[in-house]
PDB file of N, CA and C in Angstrom:
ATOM      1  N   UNK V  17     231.216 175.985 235.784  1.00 30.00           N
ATOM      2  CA  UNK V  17     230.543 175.676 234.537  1.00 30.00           C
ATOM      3  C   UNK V  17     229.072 175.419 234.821  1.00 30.00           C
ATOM      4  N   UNK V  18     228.095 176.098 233.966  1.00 40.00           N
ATOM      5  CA  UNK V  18     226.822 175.531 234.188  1.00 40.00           C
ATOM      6  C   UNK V  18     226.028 174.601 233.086  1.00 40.00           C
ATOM      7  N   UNK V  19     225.311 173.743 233.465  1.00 41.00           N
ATOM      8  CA  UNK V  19     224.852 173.559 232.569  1.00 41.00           C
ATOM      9  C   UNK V  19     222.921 173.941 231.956  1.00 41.00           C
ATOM     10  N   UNK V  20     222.976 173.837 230.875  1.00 48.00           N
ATOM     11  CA  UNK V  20     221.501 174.200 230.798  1.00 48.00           C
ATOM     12  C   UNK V  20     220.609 173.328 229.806  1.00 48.00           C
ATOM     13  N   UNK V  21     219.257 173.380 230.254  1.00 50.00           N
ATOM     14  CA  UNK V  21     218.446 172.159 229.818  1.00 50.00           C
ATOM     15  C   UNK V  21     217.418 173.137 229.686  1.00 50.00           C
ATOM     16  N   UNK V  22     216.698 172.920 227.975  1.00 47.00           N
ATOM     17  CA  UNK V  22     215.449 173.198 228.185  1.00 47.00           C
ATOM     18  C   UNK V  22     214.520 172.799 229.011  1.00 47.00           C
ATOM     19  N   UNK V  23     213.557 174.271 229.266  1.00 51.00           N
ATOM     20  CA  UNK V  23     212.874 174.649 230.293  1.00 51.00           C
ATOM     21  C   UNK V  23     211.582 173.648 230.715  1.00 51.00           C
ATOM     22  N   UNK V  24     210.921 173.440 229.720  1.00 52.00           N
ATOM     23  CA  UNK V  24     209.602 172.471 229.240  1.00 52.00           C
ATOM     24  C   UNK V  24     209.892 171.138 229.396  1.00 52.00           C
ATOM     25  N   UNK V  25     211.135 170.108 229.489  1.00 60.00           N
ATOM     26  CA  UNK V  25     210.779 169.072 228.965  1.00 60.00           C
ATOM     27  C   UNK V  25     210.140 168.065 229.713  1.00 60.00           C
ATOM     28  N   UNK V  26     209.746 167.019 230.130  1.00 61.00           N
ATOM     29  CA  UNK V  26     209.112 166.243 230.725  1.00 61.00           C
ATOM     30  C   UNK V  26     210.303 165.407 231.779  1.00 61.00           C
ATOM     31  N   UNK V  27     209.713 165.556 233.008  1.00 58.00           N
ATOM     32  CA  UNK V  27     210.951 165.039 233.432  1.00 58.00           C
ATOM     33  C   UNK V  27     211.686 163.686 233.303  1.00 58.00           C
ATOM     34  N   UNK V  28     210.653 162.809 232.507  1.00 68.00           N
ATOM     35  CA  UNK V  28     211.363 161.663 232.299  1.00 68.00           C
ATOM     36  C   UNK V  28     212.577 161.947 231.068  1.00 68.00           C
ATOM     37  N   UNK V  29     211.942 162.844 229.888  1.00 87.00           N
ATOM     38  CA  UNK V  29     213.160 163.142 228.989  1.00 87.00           C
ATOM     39  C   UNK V  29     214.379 163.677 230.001  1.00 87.00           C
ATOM     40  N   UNK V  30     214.068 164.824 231.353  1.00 89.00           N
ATOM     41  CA  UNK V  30     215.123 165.405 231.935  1.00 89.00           C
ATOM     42  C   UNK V  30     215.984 164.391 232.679  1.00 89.00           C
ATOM     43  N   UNK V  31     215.495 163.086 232.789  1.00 90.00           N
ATOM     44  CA  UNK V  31     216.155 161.808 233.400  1.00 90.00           C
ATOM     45  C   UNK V  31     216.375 161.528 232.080  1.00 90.00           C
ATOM     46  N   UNK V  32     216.766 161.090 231.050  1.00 90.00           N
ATOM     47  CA  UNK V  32     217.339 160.431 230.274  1.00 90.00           C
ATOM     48  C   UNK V  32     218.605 161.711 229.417  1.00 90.00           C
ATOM     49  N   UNK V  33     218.249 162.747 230.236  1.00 90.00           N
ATOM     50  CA  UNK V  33     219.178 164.044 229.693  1.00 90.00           C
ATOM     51  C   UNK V  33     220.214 163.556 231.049  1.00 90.00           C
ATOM     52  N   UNK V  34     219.971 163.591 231.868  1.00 92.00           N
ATOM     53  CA  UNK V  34     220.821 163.633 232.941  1.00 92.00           C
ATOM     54  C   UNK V  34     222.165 162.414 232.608  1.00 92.00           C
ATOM     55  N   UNK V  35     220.910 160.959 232.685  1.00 91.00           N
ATOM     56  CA  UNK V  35     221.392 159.568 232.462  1.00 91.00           C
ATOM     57  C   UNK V  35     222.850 159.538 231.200  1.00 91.00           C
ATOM     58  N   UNK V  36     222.319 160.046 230.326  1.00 90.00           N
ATOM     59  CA  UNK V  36     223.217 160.251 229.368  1.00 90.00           C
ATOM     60  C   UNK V  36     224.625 160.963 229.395  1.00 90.00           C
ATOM     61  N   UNK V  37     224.518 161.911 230.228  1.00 91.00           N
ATOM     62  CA  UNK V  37     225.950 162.379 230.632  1.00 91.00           C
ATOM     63  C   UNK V  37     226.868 162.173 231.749  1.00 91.00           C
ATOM     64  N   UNK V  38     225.615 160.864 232.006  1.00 93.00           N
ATOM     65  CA  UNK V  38     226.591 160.273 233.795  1.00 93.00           C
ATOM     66  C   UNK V  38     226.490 161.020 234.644  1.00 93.00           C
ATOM     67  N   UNK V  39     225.506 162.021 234.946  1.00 94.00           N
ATOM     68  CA  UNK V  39     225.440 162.894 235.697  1.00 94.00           C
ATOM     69  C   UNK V  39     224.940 161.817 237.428  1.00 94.00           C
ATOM     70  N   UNK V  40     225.820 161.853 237.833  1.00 95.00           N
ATOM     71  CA  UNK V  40     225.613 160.890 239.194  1.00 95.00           C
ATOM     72  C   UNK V  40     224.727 161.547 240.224  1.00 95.00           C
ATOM     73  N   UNK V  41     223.936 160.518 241.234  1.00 96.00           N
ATOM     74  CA  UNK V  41     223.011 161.022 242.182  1.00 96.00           C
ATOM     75  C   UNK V  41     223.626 162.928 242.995  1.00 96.00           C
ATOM     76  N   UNK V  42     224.846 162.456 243.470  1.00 96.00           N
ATOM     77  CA  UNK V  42     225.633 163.480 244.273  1.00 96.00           C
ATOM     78  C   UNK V  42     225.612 164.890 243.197  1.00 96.00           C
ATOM     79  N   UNK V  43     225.964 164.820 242.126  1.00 96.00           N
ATOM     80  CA  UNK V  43     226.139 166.080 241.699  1.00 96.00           C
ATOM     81  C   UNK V  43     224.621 166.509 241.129  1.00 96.00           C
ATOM     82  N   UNK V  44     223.769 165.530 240.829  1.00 97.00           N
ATOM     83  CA  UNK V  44     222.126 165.809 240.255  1.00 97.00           C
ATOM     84  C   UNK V  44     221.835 166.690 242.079  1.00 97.00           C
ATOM     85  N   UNK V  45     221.485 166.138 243.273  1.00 97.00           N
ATOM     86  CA  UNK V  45     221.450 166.957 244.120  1.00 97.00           C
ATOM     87  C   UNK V  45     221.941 168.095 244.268  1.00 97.00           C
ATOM     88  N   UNK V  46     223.314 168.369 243.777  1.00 97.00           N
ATOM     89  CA  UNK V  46     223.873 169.432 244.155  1.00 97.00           C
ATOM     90  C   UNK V  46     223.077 170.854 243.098  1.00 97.00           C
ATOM     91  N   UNK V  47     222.728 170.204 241.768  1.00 96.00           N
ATOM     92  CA  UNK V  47     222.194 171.055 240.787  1.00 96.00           C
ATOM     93  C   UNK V  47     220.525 171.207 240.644  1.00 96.00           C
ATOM     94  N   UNK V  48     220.163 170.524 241.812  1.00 97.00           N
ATOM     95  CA  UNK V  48     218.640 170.573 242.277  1.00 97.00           C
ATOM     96  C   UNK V  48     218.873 171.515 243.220  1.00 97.00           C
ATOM     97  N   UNK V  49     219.445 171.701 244.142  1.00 97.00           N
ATOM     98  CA  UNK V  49     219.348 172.838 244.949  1.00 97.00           C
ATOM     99  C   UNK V  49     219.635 174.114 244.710  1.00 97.00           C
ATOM    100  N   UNK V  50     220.950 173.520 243.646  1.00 97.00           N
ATOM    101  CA  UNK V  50     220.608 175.098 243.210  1.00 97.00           C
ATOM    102  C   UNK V  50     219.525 175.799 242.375  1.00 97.00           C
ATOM    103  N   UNK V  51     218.993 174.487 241.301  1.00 96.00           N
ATOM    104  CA  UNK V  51     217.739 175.476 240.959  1.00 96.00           C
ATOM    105  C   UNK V  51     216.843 175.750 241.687  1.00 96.00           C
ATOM    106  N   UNK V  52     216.934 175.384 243.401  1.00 97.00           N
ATOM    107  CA  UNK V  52     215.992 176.077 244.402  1.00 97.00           C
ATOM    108  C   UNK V  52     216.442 177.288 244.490  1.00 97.00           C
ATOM    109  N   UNK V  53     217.573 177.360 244.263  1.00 97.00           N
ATOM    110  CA  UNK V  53     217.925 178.613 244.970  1.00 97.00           C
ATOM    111  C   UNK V  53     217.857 179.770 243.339  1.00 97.00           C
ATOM    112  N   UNK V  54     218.410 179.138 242.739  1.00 96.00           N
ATOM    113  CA  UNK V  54     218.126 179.946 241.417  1.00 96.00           C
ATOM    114  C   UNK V  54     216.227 180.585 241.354  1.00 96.00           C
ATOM    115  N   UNK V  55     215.422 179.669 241.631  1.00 97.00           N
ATOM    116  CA  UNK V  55     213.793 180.249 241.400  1.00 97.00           C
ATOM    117  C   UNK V  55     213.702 181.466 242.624  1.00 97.00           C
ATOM    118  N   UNK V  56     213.817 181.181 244.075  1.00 97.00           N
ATOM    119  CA  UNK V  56     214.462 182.072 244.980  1.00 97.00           C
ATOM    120  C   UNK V  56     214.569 183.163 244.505  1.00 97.00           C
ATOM    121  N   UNK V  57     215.585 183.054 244.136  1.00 97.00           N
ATOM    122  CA  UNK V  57     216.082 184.900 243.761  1.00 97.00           C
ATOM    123  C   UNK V  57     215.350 185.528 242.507  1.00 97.00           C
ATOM    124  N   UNK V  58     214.406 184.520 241.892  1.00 97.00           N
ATOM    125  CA  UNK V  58     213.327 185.534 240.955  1.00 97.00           C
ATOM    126  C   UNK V  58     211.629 185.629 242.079  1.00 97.00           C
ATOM    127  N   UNK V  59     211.537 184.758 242.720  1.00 98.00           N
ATOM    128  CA  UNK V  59     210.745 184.845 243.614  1.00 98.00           C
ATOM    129  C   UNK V  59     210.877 186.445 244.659  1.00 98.00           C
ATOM    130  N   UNK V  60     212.278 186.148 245.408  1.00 98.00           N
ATOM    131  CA  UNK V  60     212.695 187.294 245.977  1.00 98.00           C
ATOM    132  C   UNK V  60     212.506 188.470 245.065  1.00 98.00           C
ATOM    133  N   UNK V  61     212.625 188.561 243.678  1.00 97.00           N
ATOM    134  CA  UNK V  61     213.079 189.629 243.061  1.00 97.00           C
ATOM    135  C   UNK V  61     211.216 190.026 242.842  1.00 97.00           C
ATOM    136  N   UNK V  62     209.912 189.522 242.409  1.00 97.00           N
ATOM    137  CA  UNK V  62     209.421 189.424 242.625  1.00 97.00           C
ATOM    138  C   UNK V  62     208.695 190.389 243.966  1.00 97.00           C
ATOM    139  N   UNK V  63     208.766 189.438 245.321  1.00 98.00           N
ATOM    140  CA  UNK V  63     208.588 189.919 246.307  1.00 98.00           C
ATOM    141  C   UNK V  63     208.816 191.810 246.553  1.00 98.00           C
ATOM    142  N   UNK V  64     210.414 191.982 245.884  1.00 98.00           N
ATOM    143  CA  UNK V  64     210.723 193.057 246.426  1.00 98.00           C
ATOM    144  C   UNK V  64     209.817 193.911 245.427  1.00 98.00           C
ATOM    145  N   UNK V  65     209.708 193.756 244.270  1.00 97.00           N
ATOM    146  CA  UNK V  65     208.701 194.589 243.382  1.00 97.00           C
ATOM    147  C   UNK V  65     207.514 194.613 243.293  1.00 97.00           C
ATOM    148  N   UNK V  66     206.909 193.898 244.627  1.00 97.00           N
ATOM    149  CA  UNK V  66     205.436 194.143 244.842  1.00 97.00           C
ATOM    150  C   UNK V  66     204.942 195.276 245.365  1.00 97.00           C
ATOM    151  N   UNK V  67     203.974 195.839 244.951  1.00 96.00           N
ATOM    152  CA  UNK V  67     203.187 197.141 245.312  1.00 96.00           C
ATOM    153  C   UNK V  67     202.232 196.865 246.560  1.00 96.00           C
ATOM    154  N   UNK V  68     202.093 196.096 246.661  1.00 97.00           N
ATOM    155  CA  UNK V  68     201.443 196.048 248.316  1.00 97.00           C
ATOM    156  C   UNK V  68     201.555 195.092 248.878  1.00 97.00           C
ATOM    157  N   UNK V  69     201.073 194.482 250.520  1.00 98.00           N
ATOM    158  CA  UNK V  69     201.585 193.954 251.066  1.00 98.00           C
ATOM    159  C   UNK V  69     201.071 192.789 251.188  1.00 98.00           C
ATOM    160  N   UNK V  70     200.002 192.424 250.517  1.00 98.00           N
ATOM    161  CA  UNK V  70     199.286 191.208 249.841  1.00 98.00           C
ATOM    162  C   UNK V  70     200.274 190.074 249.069  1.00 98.00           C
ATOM    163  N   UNK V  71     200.218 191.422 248.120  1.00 98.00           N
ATOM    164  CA  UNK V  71     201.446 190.580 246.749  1.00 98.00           C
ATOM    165  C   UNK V  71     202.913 190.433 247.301  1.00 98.00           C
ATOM    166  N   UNK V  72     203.312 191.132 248.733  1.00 98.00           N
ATOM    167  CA  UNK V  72     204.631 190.548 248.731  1.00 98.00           C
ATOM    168  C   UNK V  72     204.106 189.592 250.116  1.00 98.00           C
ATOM    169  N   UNK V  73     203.624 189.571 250.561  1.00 98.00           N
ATOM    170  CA  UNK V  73     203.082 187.948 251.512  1.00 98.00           C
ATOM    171  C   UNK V  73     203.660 186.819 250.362  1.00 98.00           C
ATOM    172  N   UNK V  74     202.362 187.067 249.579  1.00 98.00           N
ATOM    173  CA  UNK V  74     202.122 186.213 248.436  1.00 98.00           C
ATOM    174  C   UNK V  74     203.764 185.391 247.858  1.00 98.00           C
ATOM    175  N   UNK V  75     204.726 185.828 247.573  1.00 98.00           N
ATOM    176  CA  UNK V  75     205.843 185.978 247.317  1.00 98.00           C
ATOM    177  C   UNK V  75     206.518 185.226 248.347  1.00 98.00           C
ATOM    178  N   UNK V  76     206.484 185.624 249.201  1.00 98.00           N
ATOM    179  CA  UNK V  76     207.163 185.393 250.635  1.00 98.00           C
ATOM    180  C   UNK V  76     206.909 184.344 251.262  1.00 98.00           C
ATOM    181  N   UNK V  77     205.314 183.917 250.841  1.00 98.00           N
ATOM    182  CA  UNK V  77     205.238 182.297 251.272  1.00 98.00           C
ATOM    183  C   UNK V  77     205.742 181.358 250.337  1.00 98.00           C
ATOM    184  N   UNK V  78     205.464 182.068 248.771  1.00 98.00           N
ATOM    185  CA  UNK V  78     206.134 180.859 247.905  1.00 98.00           C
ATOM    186  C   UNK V  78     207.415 180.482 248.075  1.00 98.00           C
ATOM    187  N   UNK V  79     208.360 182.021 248.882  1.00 98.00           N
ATOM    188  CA  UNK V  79     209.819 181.329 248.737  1.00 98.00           C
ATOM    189  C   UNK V  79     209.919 180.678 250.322  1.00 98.00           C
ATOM    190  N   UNK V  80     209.254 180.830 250.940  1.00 98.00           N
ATOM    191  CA  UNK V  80     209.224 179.722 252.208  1.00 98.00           C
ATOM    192  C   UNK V  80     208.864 178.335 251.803  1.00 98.00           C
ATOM    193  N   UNK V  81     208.034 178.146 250.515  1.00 98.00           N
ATOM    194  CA  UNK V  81     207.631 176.844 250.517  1.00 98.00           C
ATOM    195  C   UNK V  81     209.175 176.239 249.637  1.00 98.00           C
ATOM    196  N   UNK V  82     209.678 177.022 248.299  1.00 98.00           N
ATOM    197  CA  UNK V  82     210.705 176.373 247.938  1.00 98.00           C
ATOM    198  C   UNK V  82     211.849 175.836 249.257  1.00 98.00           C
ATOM    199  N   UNK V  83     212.236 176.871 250.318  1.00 98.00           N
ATOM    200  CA  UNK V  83     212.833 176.603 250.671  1.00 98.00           C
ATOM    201  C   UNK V  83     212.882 175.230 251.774  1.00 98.00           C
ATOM    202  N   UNK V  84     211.426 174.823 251.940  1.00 98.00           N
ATOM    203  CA  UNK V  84     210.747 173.901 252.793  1.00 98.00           C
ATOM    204  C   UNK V  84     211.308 172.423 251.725  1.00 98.00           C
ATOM    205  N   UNK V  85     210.918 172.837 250.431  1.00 98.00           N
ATOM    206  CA  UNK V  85     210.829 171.492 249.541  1.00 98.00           C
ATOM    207  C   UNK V  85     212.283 171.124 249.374  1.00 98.00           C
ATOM    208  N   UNK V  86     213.183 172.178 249.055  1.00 98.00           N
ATOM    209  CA  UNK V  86     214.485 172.561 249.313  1.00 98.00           C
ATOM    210  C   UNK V  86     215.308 171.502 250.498  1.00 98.00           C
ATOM    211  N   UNK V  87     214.492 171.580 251.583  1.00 98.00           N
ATOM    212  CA  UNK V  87     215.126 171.126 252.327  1.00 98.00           C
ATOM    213  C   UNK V  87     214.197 169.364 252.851  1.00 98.00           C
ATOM    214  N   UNK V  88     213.978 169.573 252.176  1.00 98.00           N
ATOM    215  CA  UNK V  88     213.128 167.813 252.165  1.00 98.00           C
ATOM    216  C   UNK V  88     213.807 166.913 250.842  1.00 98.00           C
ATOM    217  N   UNK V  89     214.717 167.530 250.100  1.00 98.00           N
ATOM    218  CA  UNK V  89     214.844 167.049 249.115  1.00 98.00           C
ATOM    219  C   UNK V  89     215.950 165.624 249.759  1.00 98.00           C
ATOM    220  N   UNK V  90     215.835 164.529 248.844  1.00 98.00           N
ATOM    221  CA  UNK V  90     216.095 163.088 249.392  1.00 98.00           C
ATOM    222  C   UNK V  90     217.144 162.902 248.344  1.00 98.00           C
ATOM    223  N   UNK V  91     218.299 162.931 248.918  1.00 97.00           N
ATOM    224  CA  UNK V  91     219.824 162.884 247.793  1.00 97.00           C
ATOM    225  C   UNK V  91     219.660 161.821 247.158  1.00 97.00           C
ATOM    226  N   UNK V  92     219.326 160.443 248.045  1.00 97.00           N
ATOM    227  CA  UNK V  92     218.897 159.159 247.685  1.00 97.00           C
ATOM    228  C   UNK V  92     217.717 158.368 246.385  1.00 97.00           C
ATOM    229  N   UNK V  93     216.873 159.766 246.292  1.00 97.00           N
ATOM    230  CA  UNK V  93     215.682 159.739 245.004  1.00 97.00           C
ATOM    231  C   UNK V  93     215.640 160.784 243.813  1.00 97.00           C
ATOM    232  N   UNK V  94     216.510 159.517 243.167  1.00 96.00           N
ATOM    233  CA  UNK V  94     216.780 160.319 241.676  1.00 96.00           C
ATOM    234  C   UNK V  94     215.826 160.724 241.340  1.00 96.00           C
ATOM    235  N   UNK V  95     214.563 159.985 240.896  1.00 94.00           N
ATOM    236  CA  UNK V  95     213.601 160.438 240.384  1.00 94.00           C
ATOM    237  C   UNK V  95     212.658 161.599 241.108  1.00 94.00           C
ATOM    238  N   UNK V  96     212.760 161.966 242.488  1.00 96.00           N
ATOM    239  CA  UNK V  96     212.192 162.352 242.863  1.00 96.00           C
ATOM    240  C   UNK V  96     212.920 164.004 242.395  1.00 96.00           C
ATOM    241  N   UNK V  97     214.534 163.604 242.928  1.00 97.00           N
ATOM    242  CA  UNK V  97     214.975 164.863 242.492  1.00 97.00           C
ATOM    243  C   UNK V  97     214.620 165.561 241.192  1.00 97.00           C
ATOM    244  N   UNK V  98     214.704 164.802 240.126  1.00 95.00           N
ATOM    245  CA  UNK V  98     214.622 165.107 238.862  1.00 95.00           C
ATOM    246  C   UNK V  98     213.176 165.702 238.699  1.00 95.00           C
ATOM    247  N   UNK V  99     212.443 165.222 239.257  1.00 94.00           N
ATOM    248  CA  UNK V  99     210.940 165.531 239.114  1.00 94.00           C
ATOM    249  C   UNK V  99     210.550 167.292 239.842  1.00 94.00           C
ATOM    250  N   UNK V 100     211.577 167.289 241.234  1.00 96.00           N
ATOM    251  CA  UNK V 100     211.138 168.753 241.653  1.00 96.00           C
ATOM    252  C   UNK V 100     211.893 169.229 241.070  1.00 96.00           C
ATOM    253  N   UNK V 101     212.740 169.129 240.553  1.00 95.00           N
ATOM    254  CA  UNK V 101     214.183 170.131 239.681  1.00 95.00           C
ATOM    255  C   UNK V 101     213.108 170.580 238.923  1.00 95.00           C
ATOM    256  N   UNK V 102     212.004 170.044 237.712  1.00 93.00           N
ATOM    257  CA  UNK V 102     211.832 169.977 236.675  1.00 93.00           C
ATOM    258  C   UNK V 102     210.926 170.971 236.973  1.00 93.00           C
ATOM    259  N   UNK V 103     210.103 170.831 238.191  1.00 95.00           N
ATOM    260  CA  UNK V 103     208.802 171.746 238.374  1.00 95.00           C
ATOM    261  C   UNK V 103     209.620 172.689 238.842  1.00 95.00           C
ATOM    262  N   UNK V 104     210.625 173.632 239.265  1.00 96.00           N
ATOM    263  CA  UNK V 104     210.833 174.002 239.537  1.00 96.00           C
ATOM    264  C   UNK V 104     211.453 174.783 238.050  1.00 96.00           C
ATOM    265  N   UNK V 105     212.350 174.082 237.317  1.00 93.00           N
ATOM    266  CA  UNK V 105     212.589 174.936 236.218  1.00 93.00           C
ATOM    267  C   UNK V 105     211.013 175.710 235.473  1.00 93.00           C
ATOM    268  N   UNK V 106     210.048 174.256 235.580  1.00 91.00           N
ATOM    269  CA  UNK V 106     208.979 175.078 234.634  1.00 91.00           C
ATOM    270  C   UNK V 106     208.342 176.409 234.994  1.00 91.00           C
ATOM    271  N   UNK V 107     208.390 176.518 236.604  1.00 95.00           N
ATOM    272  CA  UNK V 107     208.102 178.083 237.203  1.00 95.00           C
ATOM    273  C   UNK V 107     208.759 178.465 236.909  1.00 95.00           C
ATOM    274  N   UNK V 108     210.367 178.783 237.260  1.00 94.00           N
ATOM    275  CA  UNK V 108     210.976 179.606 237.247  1.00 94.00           C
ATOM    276  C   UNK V 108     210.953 180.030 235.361  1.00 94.00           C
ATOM    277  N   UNK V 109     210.528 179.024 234.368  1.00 91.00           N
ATOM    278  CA  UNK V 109     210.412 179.672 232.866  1.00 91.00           C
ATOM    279  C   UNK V 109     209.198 180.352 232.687  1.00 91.00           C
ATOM    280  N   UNK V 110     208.089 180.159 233.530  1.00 93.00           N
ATOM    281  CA  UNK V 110     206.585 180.882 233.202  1.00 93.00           C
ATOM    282  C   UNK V 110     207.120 182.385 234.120  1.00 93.00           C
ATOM    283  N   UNK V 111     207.867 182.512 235.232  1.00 94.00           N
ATOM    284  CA  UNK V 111     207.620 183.735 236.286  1.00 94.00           C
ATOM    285  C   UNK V 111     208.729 184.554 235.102  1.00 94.00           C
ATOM    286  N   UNK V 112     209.899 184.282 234.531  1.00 91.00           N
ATOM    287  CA  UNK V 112     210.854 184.841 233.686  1.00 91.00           C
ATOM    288  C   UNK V 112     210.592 184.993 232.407  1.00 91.00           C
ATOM    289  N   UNK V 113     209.498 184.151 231.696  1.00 88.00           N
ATOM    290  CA  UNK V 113     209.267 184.470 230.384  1.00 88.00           C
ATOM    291  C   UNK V 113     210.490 184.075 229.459  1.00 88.00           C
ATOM    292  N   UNK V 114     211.244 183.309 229.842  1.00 73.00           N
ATOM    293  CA  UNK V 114     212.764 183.107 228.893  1.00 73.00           C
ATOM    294  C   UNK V 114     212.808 181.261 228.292  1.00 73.00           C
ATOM    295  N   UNK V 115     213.164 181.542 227.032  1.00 51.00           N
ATOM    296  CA  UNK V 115     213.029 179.927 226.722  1.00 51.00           C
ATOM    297  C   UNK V 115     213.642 179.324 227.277  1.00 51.00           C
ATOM    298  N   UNK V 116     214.398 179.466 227.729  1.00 49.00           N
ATOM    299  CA  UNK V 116     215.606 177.985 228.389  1.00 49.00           C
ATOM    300  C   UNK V 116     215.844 178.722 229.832  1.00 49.00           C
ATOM    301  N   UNK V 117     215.829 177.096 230.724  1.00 42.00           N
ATOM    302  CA  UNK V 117     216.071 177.691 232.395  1.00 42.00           C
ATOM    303  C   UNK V 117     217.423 177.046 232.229  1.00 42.00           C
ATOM    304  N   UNK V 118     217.781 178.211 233.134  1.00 45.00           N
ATOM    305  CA  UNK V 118     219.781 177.648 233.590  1.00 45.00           C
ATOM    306  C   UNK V 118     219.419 176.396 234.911  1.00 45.00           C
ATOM    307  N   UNK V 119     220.226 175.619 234.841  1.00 43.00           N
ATOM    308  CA  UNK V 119     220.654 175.532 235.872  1.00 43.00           C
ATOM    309  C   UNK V 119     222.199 175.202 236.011  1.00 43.00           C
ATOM    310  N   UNK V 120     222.691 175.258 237.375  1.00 38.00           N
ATOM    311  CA  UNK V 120     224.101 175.231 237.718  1.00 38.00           C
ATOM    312  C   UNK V 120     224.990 173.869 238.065  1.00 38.00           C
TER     313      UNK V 120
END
């Protein structure tokens, strides 16, 4: 089952979206990583449709950096999680152009 949260909202509303459904530290981590991995594969998708080798560098470092932040992420800091989840949905809604970001 996934769930989905508009793309825009501020992450303190996305903490009181979370708060509200009991969404506990353990499973908020588990659905922060995946929206790392969800931006990833438009990043990747991205990358592979670049016309030269500038624009897929370009690409290629951003998904090195998700995967850097990805892996710094602190199971222990709700807020922190909630906060890169959030920047992370708002790219992944400006690079896709789609009103609402999934996440899983």
């Amino acid at each position: 089952m996934s769930v989905t949260v508009p793309g825009t909202i501020p992450a303190e509303s996305l903490r009181a979206w979370y708060d509200e459904r009991h969404v506990d530290d353990v499973v908020l981590y588990d659905i922060t990583a995946q929206t790392a991995t969800s931006l990833s594969a438009v990043l990747i998708e991205r990358q592979l449709a670049a016309t030269d080798e500038a624009e897929r560098e370009h690409w290629a470092a951003r998904v090195r950096l998700v995967d850097q932040q990805q892996a710094a992420l602190n199971p222990d800091d709700r807020a922190g999680l909630i906060a890169q989840q959030q920047a992370w949905l708002d790219e992944a809604h400006v690079l896709t152009g789609q009103d609402e970001a999934r996440i899983a």
